[in-house]
Short mmCIF file of C-alpha atoms in Angstrom, two decimals:
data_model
loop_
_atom_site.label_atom_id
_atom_site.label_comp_id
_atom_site.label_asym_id
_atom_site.label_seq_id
_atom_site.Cartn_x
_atom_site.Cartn_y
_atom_site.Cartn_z
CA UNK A 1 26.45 25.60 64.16
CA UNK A 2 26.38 26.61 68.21
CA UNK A 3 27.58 24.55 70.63
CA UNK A 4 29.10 24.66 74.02
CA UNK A 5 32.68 23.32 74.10
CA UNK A 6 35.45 22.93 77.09
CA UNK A 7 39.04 22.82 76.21
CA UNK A 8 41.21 20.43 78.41
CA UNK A 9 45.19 19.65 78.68
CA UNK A 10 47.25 16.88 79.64
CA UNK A 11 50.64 16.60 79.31
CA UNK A 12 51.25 19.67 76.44
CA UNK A 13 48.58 18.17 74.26
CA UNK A 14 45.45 20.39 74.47
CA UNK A 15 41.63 19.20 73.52
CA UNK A 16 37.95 20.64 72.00
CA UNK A 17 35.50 18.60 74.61
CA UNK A 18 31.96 18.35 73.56
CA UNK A 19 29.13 16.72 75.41
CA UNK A 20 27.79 14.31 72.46
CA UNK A 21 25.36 12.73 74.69
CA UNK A 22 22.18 14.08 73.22
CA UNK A 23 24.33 12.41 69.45
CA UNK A 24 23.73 16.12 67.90
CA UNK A 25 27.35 16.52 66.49
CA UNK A 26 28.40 15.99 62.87
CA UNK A 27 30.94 12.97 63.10
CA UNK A 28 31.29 12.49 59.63
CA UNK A 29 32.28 16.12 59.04
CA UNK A 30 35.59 16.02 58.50
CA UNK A 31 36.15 19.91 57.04
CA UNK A 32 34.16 21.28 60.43
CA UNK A 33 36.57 19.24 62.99
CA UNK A 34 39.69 19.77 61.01
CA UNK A 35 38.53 23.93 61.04
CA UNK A 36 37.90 23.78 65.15
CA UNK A 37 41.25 22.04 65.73
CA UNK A 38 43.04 25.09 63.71
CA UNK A 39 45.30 26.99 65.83
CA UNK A 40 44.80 29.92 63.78
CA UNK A 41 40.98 30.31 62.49
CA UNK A 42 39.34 27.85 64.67
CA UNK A 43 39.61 27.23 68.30
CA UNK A 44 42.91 25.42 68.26
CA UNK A 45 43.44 21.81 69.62
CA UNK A 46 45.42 18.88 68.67
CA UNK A 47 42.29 16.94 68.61
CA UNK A 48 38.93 16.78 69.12
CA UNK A 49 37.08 14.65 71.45
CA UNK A 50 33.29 13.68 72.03
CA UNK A 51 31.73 12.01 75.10
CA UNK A 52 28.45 10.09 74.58
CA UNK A 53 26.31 7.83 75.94
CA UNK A 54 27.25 4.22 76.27
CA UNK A 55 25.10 1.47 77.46
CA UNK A 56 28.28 -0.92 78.63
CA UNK A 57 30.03 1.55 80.56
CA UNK A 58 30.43 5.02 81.92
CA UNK A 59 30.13 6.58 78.85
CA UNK A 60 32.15 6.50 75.22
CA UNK A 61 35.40 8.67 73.78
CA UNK A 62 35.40 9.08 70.18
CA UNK A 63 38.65 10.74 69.19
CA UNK A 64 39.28 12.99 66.01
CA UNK A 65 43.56 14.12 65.52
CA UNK A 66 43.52 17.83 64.39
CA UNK A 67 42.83 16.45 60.67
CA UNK A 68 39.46 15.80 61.16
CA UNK A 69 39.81 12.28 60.63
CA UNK A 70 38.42 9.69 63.40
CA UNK A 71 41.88 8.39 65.72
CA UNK A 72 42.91 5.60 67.49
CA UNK A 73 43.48 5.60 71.61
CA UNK A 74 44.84 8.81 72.89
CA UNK A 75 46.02 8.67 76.49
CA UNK A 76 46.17 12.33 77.17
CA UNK A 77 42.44 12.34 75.62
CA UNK A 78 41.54 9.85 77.87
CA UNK A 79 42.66 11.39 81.11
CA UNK A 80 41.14 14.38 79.82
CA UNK A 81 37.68 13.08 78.84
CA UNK A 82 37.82 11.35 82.79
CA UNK A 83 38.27 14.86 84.43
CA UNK A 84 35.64 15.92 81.50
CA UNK A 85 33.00 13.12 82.65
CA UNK A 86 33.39 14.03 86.54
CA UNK A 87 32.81 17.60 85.35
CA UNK A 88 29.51 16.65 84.05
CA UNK A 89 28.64 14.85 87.16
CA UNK A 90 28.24 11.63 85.20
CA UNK A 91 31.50 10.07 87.14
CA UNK A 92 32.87 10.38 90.52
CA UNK A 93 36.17 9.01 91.38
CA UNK A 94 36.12 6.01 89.52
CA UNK A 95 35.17 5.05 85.77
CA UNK A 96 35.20 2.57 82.64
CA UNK A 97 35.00 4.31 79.16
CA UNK A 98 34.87 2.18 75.60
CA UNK A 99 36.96 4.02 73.13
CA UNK A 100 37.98 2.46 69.49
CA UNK A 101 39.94 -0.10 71.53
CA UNK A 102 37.83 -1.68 73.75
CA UNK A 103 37.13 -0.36 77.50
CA UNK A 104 39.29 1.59 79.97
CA UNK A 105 39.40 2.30 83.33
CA UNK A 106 40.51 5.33 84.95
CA UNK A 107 40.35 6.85 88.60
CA UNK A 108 40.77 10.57 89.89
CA UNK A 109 42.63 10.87 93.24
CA UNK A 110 43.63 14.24 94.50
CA UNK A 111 43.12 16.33 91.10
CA UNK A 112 44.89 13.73 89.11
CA UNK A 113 44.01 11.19 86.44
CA UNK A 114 45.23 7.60 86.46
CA UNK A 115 44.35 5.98 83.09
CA UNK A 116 44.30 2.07 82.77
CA UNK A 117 45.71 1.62 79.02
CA UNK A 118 44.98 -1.84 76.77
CA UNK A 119 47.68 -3.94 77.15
CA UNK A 120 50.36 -4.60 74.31
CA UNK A 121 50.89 -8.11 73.05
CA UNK A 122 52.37 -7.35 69.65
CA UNK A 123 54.72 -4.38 68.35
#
């Protein structure tokens, strides 16, 4: 498989971006994401992270961890996939994203990323 790929940072954790808008990528393919993320035979990244289309807000984040398997919210991910979205000219300075937990919002000021998490009400 071919496909164009970005790799972003925040914080020390590092991610494989892919433009999923066009829904051509194999989600369910656990062996092929887990074989990207490997820092040694793949492209290395401690996750994996798809943007696509979404018809509520900005667009969606759907997370994989290095494993392959599907993840819950990652904040680095989601200040990455914000820079990621203004990249593609599909944001600007301001944005709302739906990832597994429900919608975000996020702005970009001067280069930086300020991510609006879910609050907590139970530990």
């Amino acid at each position: 498989m071919q496909m164009t790929f970005y790799k972003y940072q925040a914080t020390g954790n590092d991610f494989i971006m892919v433009d999923n808008r066009q829904d051509f990528f194999p989600k369910n393919d656990t062996k092929t994401i887990r074989r990207l993320c490997h820092r040694r035979f793949g492209i290395g990244a401690d996750g994996l992270i798809l943007l696509e289309a979404d018809n509520s807000t900005d667009f969606r984040m759907v997370y994989f961890n290095a494993d392959g398997k599907e993840g819950s919210m990652c904040g680095n991910g989601g200040r990455c996939i914000t820079a990621f979205a203004k990249f593609l000219g599909i944001v600007d300075s301001e944005c709302s994203f739906t990832a597994v937990d429900g919608i975000h919002r996020a702005r970009i000021s001067n280069g930086q990323v300020a991510l609006q998490m879910q609050d907590v009400s139970q530990i």
